[in-house]
Amino acid sequence: MTAIDDSTVRDPDGLRADMVRALRDQDGIKSEPVAAAFAAVPRHQFAPEAPLELAYDLHRTVPVKKDEHGLDISVMSAAHLQAVMLEQAGIEPGMKVLEIGSGGVNAAYLQELVGPDGDVTTVDIDRDIIDRARLCLDNAGYTQVKTVVADGECGVPDGAPYDRIMVTAAAWDIPPSWISGLAEKGRLVVPLTVCGTTRSIAFDRDRDGLLSRSYSLAHFVPMQGEGAAEERKAMLRDGVALRTDDVRVPLNAQALDHALDTPRLERWSGAAYDLPDELELYLTLNLPSVARLHADKEVIERGLIEASARLGVPALVSEDSIAYRTRRENGDTGGFESGVVAHGPQAESLADEYVKLLRRWAHDHRRRGAATFRYLPGPAPSPLPRDAVRRRHGIVTATWR
Ligand SMILES: C[S@@+](CC[C@H](N)C(=O)[O-])C[C@H]1O[C@@H](n2cnc3c(N)ncnc32)[C@H](O)[C@@H]1O
């Protein structure tokens, strides 16, 4: 690791104080213990290759390792997301904590929060990452943190049970070891991905499995190893792809590509388009046959697909037709109205079904934090309940208040 000379830029102490202030202003930090942890840990020492400004940026990650395609497989997570998840975890002095997915800095925050009588173990599947984390932790004085190289899918049974397990890679499922590794009143904070969209969910143990107490939008590098996502991808044409992790969804690339050449049908909901991340979550978990539609800039600029698909949008798909969300300006309110674009022989019925859902969300559930998640381990019931998503080790359900 080569440290860069930042002596002409800002001093780290000043940047850190600014970061803590901004994290409080932006509702990342809500409690004094988390503020004290962020003020204490010399964050830049965990990203010695990065410019100081990047290390102390609230919303940007610091790249650590990429795969052969140039995609990030390890990053130092953004400070805001770390603060949100640490608040979700509700860590107290003396607790025993397991972090799955290492880097060093979050483990240092955890050590600050549990204090000298607590215990922090951090595990990563990648030896390079653990060696790097170990070096940074030791240099910054966090010698007490334990580092382990292993696939986090199996937890770290040696130290179990843990009061808190915090996962810092996007998980597609919750393996049995994470539940059995929790103390009776333990809490799991995990970025859980459903059909390409991820929420950091704080789960408490209950009689049947896990019950959520809060959730927040999150972006993470994907979990590797045994727990990696099961996902299908269909390229409809250059720059247009559909992805789904639901085995029941038909992904007929040829027929759906053909559908895109049929006239587009637009339907408008009359409902406001706002709280986009909450709406996206609702659509992803309530559309009966959902895939995520991605279109690149060029396809969008040609007008074939709406801009909503630039970062991925929940699409309702059948064998030969597709419908997805869009929006338009609402001259009366100054905001936006949500709507649907559909193509293919079943465009009308898919668009109607989609619009119904947009209206239901706007009418009944349009607020922050309206969903409650459950994770029920064990074999999936047959037939699968409509509000359930099947995983390898159990099912995820989401209900809206
Ligand atoms: C976003 S980084 C972790 C950031 C870190 N917690 C920090 O302090 O900023 C995600 C890490 O998860 C690790 N990872 C991915 N799959 C894993 C698995 N199955 N078990 C353990 N670690 C895994 C990656 O190697 C990567 O280092």
Short mmCIF file of C-alpha atoms and ligand atoms in Angstrom, two decimals:
data_model
loop_
_atom_site.label_atom_id
_atom_site.label_comp_id
_atom_site.label_asym_id
_atom_site.label_seq_id
_atom_site.Cartn_x
_atom_site.Cartn_y
_atom_site.Cartn_z
CA MET A 1 0.00 0.00 0.00
CA THR A 2 1.46 3.38 -0.98
CA ALA A 3 0.23 6.32 1.03
CA ILE A 4 -0.19 9.55 -0.95
CA ASP A 5 1.09 12.88 0.26
CA ASP A 6 -1.91 14.87 1.35
CA SER A 7 -0.04 17.47 3.35
CA THR A 8 -1.25 20.26 1.10
CA VAL A 9 -4.90 19.26 1.44
CA ARG A 10 -7.09 19.41 4.58
CA ASP A 11 -6.00 17.86 7.83
CA PRO A 12 -7.71 14.57 8.72
CA ASP A 13 -8.95 15.78 12.11
CA GLY A 14 -10.81 18.68 10.52
CA LEU A 15 -12.26 16.46 7.81
CA ARG A 16 -13.37 13.95 10.42
CA ALA A 17 -15.10 16.60 12.52
CA ASP A 18 -16.88 17.91 9.39
CA MET A 19 -17.93 14.35 8.49
CA VAL A 20 -19.44 13.74 11.92
CA ARG A 21 -21.36 17.03 11.77
CA ALA A 22 -22.67 16.26 8.27
CA LEU A 23 -23.63 12.70 9.22
CA ARG A 24 -25.71 14.11 12.09
CA ASP A 25 -27.32 16.69 9.77
CA GLN A 26 -28.18 14.00 7.21
CA ASP A 27 -29.65 11.62 9.79
CA GLY A 28 -26.91 9.02 9.38
CA ILE A 29 -25.72 9.47 12.97
CA LYS A 30 -28.56 9.62 15.49
CA SER A 31 -26.92 8.65 18.77
CA GLU A 32 -24.00 9.88 20.86
CA PRO A 33 -22.14 6.51 20.96
CA VAL A 34 -22.10 6.28 17.14
CA ALA A 35 -21.00 9.93 16.90
CA ALA A 36 -18.18 9.24 19.37
CA ALA A 37 -17.07 6.16 17.38
CA PHE A 38 -16.93 8.14 14.12
CA ALA A 39 -15.03 10.94 15.86
CA ALA A 40 -12.50 8.52 17.36
CA VAL A 41 -11.55 6.24 14.45
CA PRO A 42 -8.89 7.69 12.09
CA ARG A 43 -10.83 6.64 8.99
CA HIS A 44 -8.10 7.68 6.53
CA GLN A 45 -5.72 5.12 8.04
CA PHE A 46 -7.99 2.41 6.63
CA ALA A 47 -7.72 3.86 3.12
CA PRO A 48 -4.08 4.98 2.92
CA GLU A 49 -4.09 4.84 -0.91
CA ALA A 50 -7.06 7.20 -1.24
CA PRO A 51 -7.17 10.99 -1.18
CA LEU A 52 -8.25 12.23 2.26
CA GLU A 53 -11.36 13.87 0.79
CA LEU A 54 -12.51 10.52 -0.58
CA ALA A 55 -11.84 8.67 2.67
CA TYR A 56 -14.00 11.23 4.52
CA ASP A 57 -16.71 11.56 1.84
CA LEU A 58 -20.16 10.74 3.23
CA HIS A 59 -21.57 8.89 0.25
CA ARG A 60 -18.66 7.59 -1.79
CA THR A 61 -16.94 4.24 -1.34
CA VAL A 62 -13.18 3.73 -1.60
CA PRO A 63 -12.22 0.95 -4.06
CA VAL A 64 -10.09 -1.79 -2.49
CA LYS A 65 -10.18 -4.76 -4.90
CA LYS A 66 -11.72 -5.45 -8.32
CA ASP A 67 -12.43 -8.68 -10.20
CA GLU A 68 -11.10 -9.58 -13.66
CA HIS A 69 -13.92 -7.55 -15.30
CA GLY A 70 -13.06 -4.43 -13.32
CA LEU A 71 -16.05 -4.76 -11.00
CA ASP A 72 -15.62 -3.94 -7.31
CA ILE A 73 -15.46 -6.98 -5.07
CA SER A 74 -14.26 -5.09 -2.01
CA VAL A 75 -14.61 -1.43 -1.08
CA MET A 76 -14.47 0.66 2.05
CA SER A 77 -18.18 1.31 2.55
CA ALA A 78 -19.48 4.87 2.48
CA ALA A 79 -19.56 6.59 5.87
CA HIS A 80 -23.27 7.42 5.72
CA LEU A 81 -24.28 3.81 5.09
CA GLN A 82 -21.96 2.59 7.85
CA ALA A 83 -23.51 5.06 10.30
CA VAL A 84 -27.06 4.02 9.34
CA MET A 85 -26.24 0.33 9.83
CA LEU A 86 -24.43 0.90 13.13
CA GLU A 87 -27.50 2.80 14.39
CA GLN A 88 -29.70 -0.07 13.22
CA ALA A 89 -27.49 -2.51 15.12
CA GLY A 90 -27.93 -0.70 18.47
CA ILE A 91 -24.58 -1.83 19.84
CA GLU A 92 -23.89 -1.53 23.56
CA PRO A 93 -20.72 -1.73 25.65
CA GLY A 94 -19.63 -5.27 26.45
CA MET A 95 -21.39 -6.89 23.48
CA LYS A 96 -19.96 -9.66 21.35
CA VAL A 97 -20.19 -8.76 17.65
CA LEU A 98 -19.43 -10.57 14.40
CA GLU A 99 -18.87 -8.58 11.20
CA ILE A 100 -19.13 -10.52 7.92
CA GLY A 101 -17.19 -8.71 5.17
CA SER A 102 -14.09 -6.90 6.36
CA GLY A 103 -12.10 -3.82 5.58
CA GLY A 104 -11.05 -2.71 9.02
CA VAL A 105 -12.77 0.61 9.53
CA ASN A 106 -16.22 -0.72 10.40
CA ALA A 107 -14.66 -3.24 12.77
CA ALA A 108 -12.86 -0.31 14.44
CA TYR A 109 -16.20 1.51 14.86
CA LEU A 110 -17.62 -1.68 16.34
CA GLN A 111 -14.71 -1.95 18.77
CA GLU A 112 -15.27 1.66 19.87
CA LEU A 113 -18.95 0.87 20.47
CA VAL A 114 -18.47 -2.36 22.45
CA GLY A 115 -15.57 -0.86 24.43
CA PRO A 116 -12.70 -2.70 26.14
CA ASP A 117 -15.00 -5.37 27.65
CA GLY A 118 -16.66 -6.18 24.33
CA ASP A 119 -15.49 -8.48 21.60
CA VAL A 120 -15.35 -7.91 17.82
CA THR A 121 -14.59 -10.56 15.20
CA THR A 122 -14.47 -9.71 11.51
CA VAL A 123 -14.45 -12.38 8.80
CA ASP A 124 -13.73 -12.09 5.07
CA ILE A 125 -13.62 -14.71 2.33
CA ASP A 126 -10.59 -13.04 0.76
CA ARG A 127 -7.16 -13.39 2.41
CA ASP A 128 -5.83 -10.19 0.77
CA ILE A 129 -8.65 -8.23 2.38
CA ILE A 130 -8.05 -9.73 5.81
CA ASP A 131 -4.29 -9.11 5.60
CA ARG A 132 -4.96 -5.52 4.66
CA ALA A 133 -7.59 -5.08 7.38
CA ARG A 134 -5.25 -6.60 10.00
CA LEU A 135 -2.47 -4.20 9.05
CA CYS A 136 -4.76 -1.16 9.17
CA LEU A 137 -6.36 -2.23 12.47
CA ASP A 138 -2.96 -2.76 14.10
CA ASN A 139 -1.58 0.54 12.77
CA ALA A 140 -4.61 2.40 14.11
CA GLY A 141 -4.36 0.70 17.52
CA TYR A 142 -7.31 -1.75 17.21
CA THR A 143 -5.25 -4.83 18.01
CA GLN A 144 -8.10 -6.33 20.03
CA VAL A 145 -10.28 -6.95 16.93
CA LYS A 146 -10.08 -10.59 15.80
CA THR A 147 -9.69 -11.23 12.05
CA VAL A 148 -10.66 -14.51 10.36
CA VAL A 149 -10.39 -15.76 6.76
CA ALA A 150 -13.47 -17.87 5.92
CA ASP A 151 -16.69 -17.92 3.91
CA GLY A 152 -19.08 -15.98 6.16
CA GLU A 153 -21.88 -18.32 5.02
CA CYS A 154 -20.90 -20.59 7.92
CA GLY A 155 -20.53 -17.74 10.41
CA VAL A 156 -17.67 -17.98 12.89
CA PRO A 157 -18.96 -20.65 15.30
CA ASP A 158 -15.94 -20.35 17.63
CA GLY A 159 -17.15 -17.06 19.06
CA ALA A 160 -20.93 -17.72 18.97
CA PRO A 161 -23.42 -16.79 20.25
CA TYR A 162 -23.10 -13.15 19.14
CA ASP A 163 -25.21 -10.26 20.43
CA ARG A 164 -24.99 -8.72 16.99
CA ILE A 165 -24.09 -10.00 13.53
CA MET A 166 -23.49 -7.30 10.94
CA VAL A 167 -23.15 -8.30 7.30
CA THR A 168 -21.43 -5.84 4.96
CA ALA A 169 -21.84 -7.55 1.57
CA ALA A 170 -25.18 -7.85 -0.26
CA ALA A 171 -26.73 -11.15 0.84
CA TRP A 172 -29.23 -13.09 -1.21
CA ASP A 173 -30.24 -15.41 1.63
CA ILE A 174 -29.86 -15.84 5.36
CA PRO A 175 -27.98 -19.08 6.07
CA PRO A 176 -28.83 -21.10 9.19
CA SER A 177 -25.50 -20.22 10.86
CA TRP A 178 -26.44 -16.53 11.06
CA ILE A 179 -29.60 -17.33 12.98
CA SER A 180 -28.15 -20.06 15.19
CA GLY A 181 -25.09 -17.88 15.80
CA LEU A 182 -27.22 -15.14 17.39
CA ALA A 183 -27.84 -14.88 21.12
CA GLU A 184 -31.49 -15.22 22.15
CA LYS A 185 -32.03 -11.46 22.09
CA GLY A 186 -29.53 -11.02 19.28
CA ARG A 187 -29.89 -8.84 16.21
CA LEU A 188 -28.78 -9.40 12.62
CA VAL A 189 -28.18 -6.37 10.38
CA VAL A 190 -27.97 -7.53 6.78
CA PRO A 191 -28.19 -5.91 3.34
CA LEU A 192 -30.69 -8.30 1.77
CA THR A 193 -31.20 -8.30 -2.00
CA VAL A 194 -34.50 -9.16 -3.68
CA CYS A 195 -34.62 -9.00 -7.46
CA GLY A 196 -31.70 -6.62 -7.71
CA THR A 197 -32.74 -4.15 -5.01
CA THR A 198 -31.11 -4.15 -1.58
CA ARG A 199 -32.20 -2.95 1.86
CA SER A 200 -30.15 -3.05 5.03
CA ILE A 201 -32.59 -4.80 7.36
CA ALA A 202 -32.23 -5.01 11.14
CA PHE A 203 -33.78 -8.32 12.19
CA ASP A 204 -34.46 -9.46 15.74
CA ARG A 205 -34.89 -13.12 16.56
CA ASP A 206 -38.41 -14.27 17.27
CA ARG A 207 -40.14 -17.63 17.75
CA ASP A 208 -40.47 -18.37 14.03
CA GLY A 209 -37.22 -16.92 12.72
CA LEU A 210 -36.45 -13.24 12.20
CA LEU A 211 -38.62 -10.14 12.34
CA SER A 212 -37.51 -6.75 11.01
CA ARG A 213 -37.44 -3.64 13.17
CA SER A 214 -36.06 -1.20 10.57
CA TYR A 215 -34.72 -1.06 7.03
CA SER A 216 -32.89 1.37 4.80
CA LEU A 217 -31.81 1.57 1.16
CA ALA A 218 -28.30 0.12 0.74
CA HIS A 219 -25.78 -0.60 -2.01
CA PHE A 220 -23.15 -3.25 -1.46
CA VAL A 221 -20.78 -5.48 -3.38
CA PRO A 222 -22.35 -8.94 -3.70
CA MET A 223 -21.69 -11.84 -1.36
CA GLN A 224 -19.30 -14.37 -2.85
CA GLY A 225 -18.86 -18.04 -2.00
CA GLU A 226 -21.56 -20.55 -1.15
CA GLY A 227 -24.18 -17.90 -0.44
CA ALA A 228 -23.80 -16.08 -3.79
CA ALA A 229 -27.04 -14.99 -5.47
CA GLU A 230 -29.00 -17.28 -7.75
CA GLU A 231 -30.02 -15.08 -10.62
CA ARG A 232 -30.96 -15.41 -14.29
CA LYS A 233 -30.17 -12.74 -16.83
CA ALA A 234 -31.56 -12.36 -20.35
CA MET A 235 -30.06 -9.92 -22.88
CA LEU A 236 -32.99 -8.81 -25.04
CA ARG A 237 -30.71 -6.85 -27.36
CA ASP A 238 -27.58 -4.71 -27.05
CA GLY A 239 -28.00 -2.48 -24.01
CA VAL A 240 -31.27 -4.03 -22.75
CA ALA A 241 -31.24 -6.74 -20.08
CA LEU A 242 -33.69 -8.39 -17.70
CA ARG A 243 -32.60 -10.03 -14.44
CA THR A 244 -34.61 -12.02 -11.97
CA ASP A 245 -34.00 -14.26 -8.96
CA ASP A 246 -37.50 -15.76 -9.03
CA VAL A 247 -37.62 -19.18 -10.70
CA ARG A 248 -41.30 -18.71 -11.56
CA VAL A 249 -40.66 -15.76 -13.87
CA PRO A 250 -40.47 -16.62 -17.59
CA LEU A 251 -37.50 -14.94 -19.29
CA ASN A 252 -38.05 -15.52 -22.99
CA ALA A 253 -35.45 -13.16 -24.44
CA GLN A 254 -36.53 -13.55 -28.06
CA ALA A 255 -40.24 -12.99 -27.46
CA LEU A 256 -39.61 -10.06 -25.11
CA ASP A 257 -37.19 -8.47 -27.56
CA HIS A 258 -39.84 -8.82 -30.23
CA ALA A 259 -42.34 -7.17 -27.86
CA LEU A 260 -40.12 -4.07 -27.69
CA ASP A 261 -40.68 -3.61 -31.44
CA THR A 262 -44.46 -3.52 -31.00
CA PRO A 263 -46.15 -0.14 -30.33
CA ARG A 264 -45.74 1.19 -26.82
CA LEU A 265 -48.75 1.55 -24.58
CA GLU A 266 -48.76 4.22 -21.86
CA ARG A 267 -51.01 4.27 -18.81
CA TRP A 268 -50.95 7.01 -16.15
CA SER A 269 -51.89 6.34 -12.54
CA GLY A 270 -53.01 9.80 -11.45
CA ALA A 271 -50.90 9.10 -8.33
CA ALA A 272 -47.86 11.04 -7.18
CA TYR A 273 -44.42 9.63 -7.90
CA ASP A 274 -42.28 10.25 -4.85
CA LEU A 275 -40.36 8.30 -2.17
CA PRO A 276 -38.86 6.33 -5.09
CA ASP A 277 -36.96 3.79 -2.99
CA GLU A 278 -40.09 2.89 -0.99
CA LEU A 279 -42.16 2.56 -4.16
CA GLU A 280 -39.47 0.44 -5.80
CA LEU A 281 -39.44 -1.92 -2.82
CA TYR A 282 -43.23 -2.23 -2.88
CA LEU A 283 -43.29 -2.96 -6.61
CA THR A 284 -40.44 -5.47 -6.41
CA LEU A 285 -42.18 -7.45 -3.70
CA ASN A 286 -45.74 -7.16 -4.97
CA LEU A 287 -45.58 -7.52 -8.75
CA PRO A 288 -46.63 -11.12 -9.42
CA SER A 289 -43.93 -11.89 -12.01
CA VAL A 290 -41.08 -9.47 -11.52
CA ALA A 291 -37.75 -8.97 -13.24
CA ARG A 292 -35.45 -5.95 -13.22
CA LEU A 293 -35.19 -4.13 -16.53
CA HIS A 294 -31.88 -2.38 -17.28
CA ALA A 295 -31.25 -0.21 -20.32
CA ASP A 296 -28.08 1.65 -21.19
CA LYS A 297 -27.81 5.36 -21.97
CA GLU A 298 -27.82 4.93 -25.74
CA VAL A 299 -31.01 2.85 -25.79
CA ILE A 300 -32.70 5.40 -23.55
CA GLU A 301 -31.54 8.32 -25.70
CA ARG A 302 -32.96 6.59 -28.79
CA GLY A 303 -36.32 6.58 -26.97
CA LEU A 304 -36.79 2.82 -27.02
CA ILE A 305 -36.84 2.50 -23.23
CA GLU A 306 -37.69 5.10 -20.57
CA ALA A 307 -35.01 6.67 -18.35
CA SER A 308 -36.44 4.82 -15.33
CA ALA A 309 -34.54 1.73 -16.53
CA ARG A 310 -31.12 3.45 -16.39
CA LEU A 311 -30.39 2.09 -12.90
CA GLY A 312 -32.89 -0.76 -13.17
CA VAL A 313 -36.66 -0.68 -12.73
CA PRO A 314 -39.11 -3.41 -11.60
CA ALA A 315 -40.83 -4.88 -14.66
CA LEU A 316 -43.88 -7.12 -14.86
CA VAL A 317 -43.17 -9.81 -17.44
CA SER A 318 -45.08 -12.60 -19.13
CA GLU A 319 -43.93 -14.98 -21.86
CA ASP A 320 -44.24 -12.34 -24.57
CA SER A 321 -45.02 -8.97 -22.95
CA ILE A 322 -43.49 -6.49 -20.55
CA ALA A 323 -44.64 -3.50 -18.48
CA TYR A 324 -42.48 -1.17 -16.38
CA ARG A 325 -42.76 2.06 -14.39
CA THR A 326 -42.14 5.51 -15.74
CA ARG A 327 -43.04 9.05 -14.63
CA ARG A 328 -44.00 12.42 -16.06
CA GLU A 329 -44.13 15.93 -14.69
CA ASN A 330 -47.37 16.92 -13.05
CA GLY A 331 -48.02 20.54 -14.05
CA ASP A 332 -50.65 21.00 -11.30
CA THR A 333 -48.58 19.86 -8.32
CA GLY A 334 -45.07 20.64 -9.58
CA GLY A 335 -44.11 17.04 -8.76
CA PHE A 336 -44.32 13.85 -10.82
CA GLU A 337 -47.04 11.36 -11.65
CA SER A 338 -46.24 7.65 -11.91
CA GLY A 339 -47.22 5.61 -14.93
CA VAL A 340 -46.49 2.50 -16.94
CA VAL A 341 -45.08 1.70 -20.37
CA ALA A 342 -45.99 -1.70 -21.81
CA HIS A 343 -45.20 -3.65 -24.98
CA GLY A 344 -46.42 -6.92 -26.48
CA PRO A 345 -49.67 -8.82 -27.05
CA GLN A 346 -50.59 -8.61 -23.33
CA ALA A 347 -49.54 -4.97 -22.94
CA GLU A 348 -53.05 -3.83 -21.88
CA SER A 349 -53.54 -6.36 -19.10
CA LEU A 350 -49.99 -6.02 -17.74
CA ALA A 351 -50.24 -2.22 -17.77
CA ASP A 352 -53.60 -2.33 -15.96
CA GLU A 353 -52.24 -4.64 -13.29
CA TYR A 354 -49.15 -2.49 -12.83
CA VAL A 355 -51.13 0.75 -12.59
CA LYS A 356 -53.42 -0.81 -9.98
CA LEU A 357 -50.37 -1.45 -7.82
CA LEU A 358 -49.05 2.11 -8.28
CA ARG A 359 -52.41 3.45 -7.11
CA ARG A 360 -52.64 1.04 -4.17
CA TRP A 361 -49.20 2.06 -2.94
CA ALA A 362 -49.98 5.76 -3.27
CA HIS A 363 -53.35 5.34 -1.54
CA ASP A 364 -52.49 2.90 1.25
CA HIS A 365 -48.77 2.68 1.89
CA ARG A 366 -46.98 5.80 0.71
CA ARG A 367 -44.66 6.53 3.63
CA ARG A 368 -41.19 5.74 4.82
CA GLY A 369 -40.59 2.45 6.60
CA ALA A 370 -44.05 1.03 5.87
CA ALA A 371 -42.82 -2.53 5.24
CA THR A 372 -42.19 -5.30 7.76
CA PHE A 373 -39.99 -8.21 6.73
CA ARG A 374 -39.91 -11.71 8.11
CA TYR A 375 -37.42 -14.45 7.44
CA LEU A 376 -38.78 -17.93 8.06
CA PRO A 377 -36.09 -20.62 7.91
CA GLY A 378 -36.86 -24.11 6.65
CA PRO A 379 -38.54 -25.63 3.59
CA ALA A 380 -40.81 -23.27 1.65
CA PRO A 381 -44.55 -24.00 1.96
CA SER A 382 -46.30 -25.17 -1.18
CA PRO A 383 -47.90 -23.30 -2.79
CA LEU A 384 -45.68 -20.36 -1.91
CA PRO A 385 -47.73 -17.51 -0.35
CA ARG A 386 -48.10 -14.58 -2.72
CA ASP A 387 -46.14 -12.21 -0.47
CA ALA A 388 -43.23 -14.65 -0.08
CA VAL A 389 -39.91 -14.89 -1.88
CA ARG A 390 -38.23 -18.27 -1.95
CA ARG A 391 -34.61 -18.62 -0.87
CA ARG A 392 -32.28 -21.63 -0.41
CA HIS A 393 -32.67 -21.79 3.35
CA GLY A 394 -36.10 -20.28 3.91
CA ILE A 395 -38.53 -17.62 2.71
CA VAL A 396 -38.66 -13.85 2.98
CA THR A 397 -42.04 -12.18 3.39
CA ALA A 398 -42.85 -8.49 3.35
CA THR A 399 -46.11 -6.91 4.48
CA TRP A 400 -47.12 -3.27 4.22
CA ARG A 401 -48.89 -1.27 6.90
C1 LIG B 1 -18.14 -3.68 1.21
S1 LIG B 1 -16.82 -4.73 1.60
C2 LIG B 1 -16.75 -4.62 3.35
C3 LIG B 1 -16.53 -3.25 3.90
C4 LIG B 1 -16.02 -3.23 5.30
N1 LIG B 1 -16.93 -3.83 6.26
C5 LIG B 1 -15.61 -1.85 5.75
O1 LIG B 1 -15.19 -1.77 6.91
O2 LIG B 1 -15.68 -0.87 5.00
C6 LIG B 1 -17.51 -6.34 1.39
C7 LIG B 1 -16.57 -7.45 1.74
O3 LIG B 1 -17.31 -8.65 1.82
C8 LIG B 1 -16.44 -9.69 1.50
N2 LIG B 1 -17.20 -10.91 1.23
C9 LIG B 1 -17.92 -11.24 0.12
N3 LIG B 1 -18.47 -12.45 0.25
C10 LIG B 1 -18.11 -12.90 1.48
C11 LIG B 1 -18.36 -14.10 2.18
N4 LIG B 1 -19.11 -15.08 1.67
N5 LIG B 1 -17.83 -14.24 3.42
C12 LIG B 1 -17.06 -13.26 3.96
N6 LIG B 1 -16.78 -12.11 3.33
C13 LIG B 1 -17.29 -11.93 2.10
C14 LIG B 1 -15.65 -9.16 0.31
O4 LIG B 1 -14.43 -9.85 0.13
C15 LIG B 1 -15.48 -7.70 0.71
O5 LIG B 1 -14.22 -7.48 1.30
#
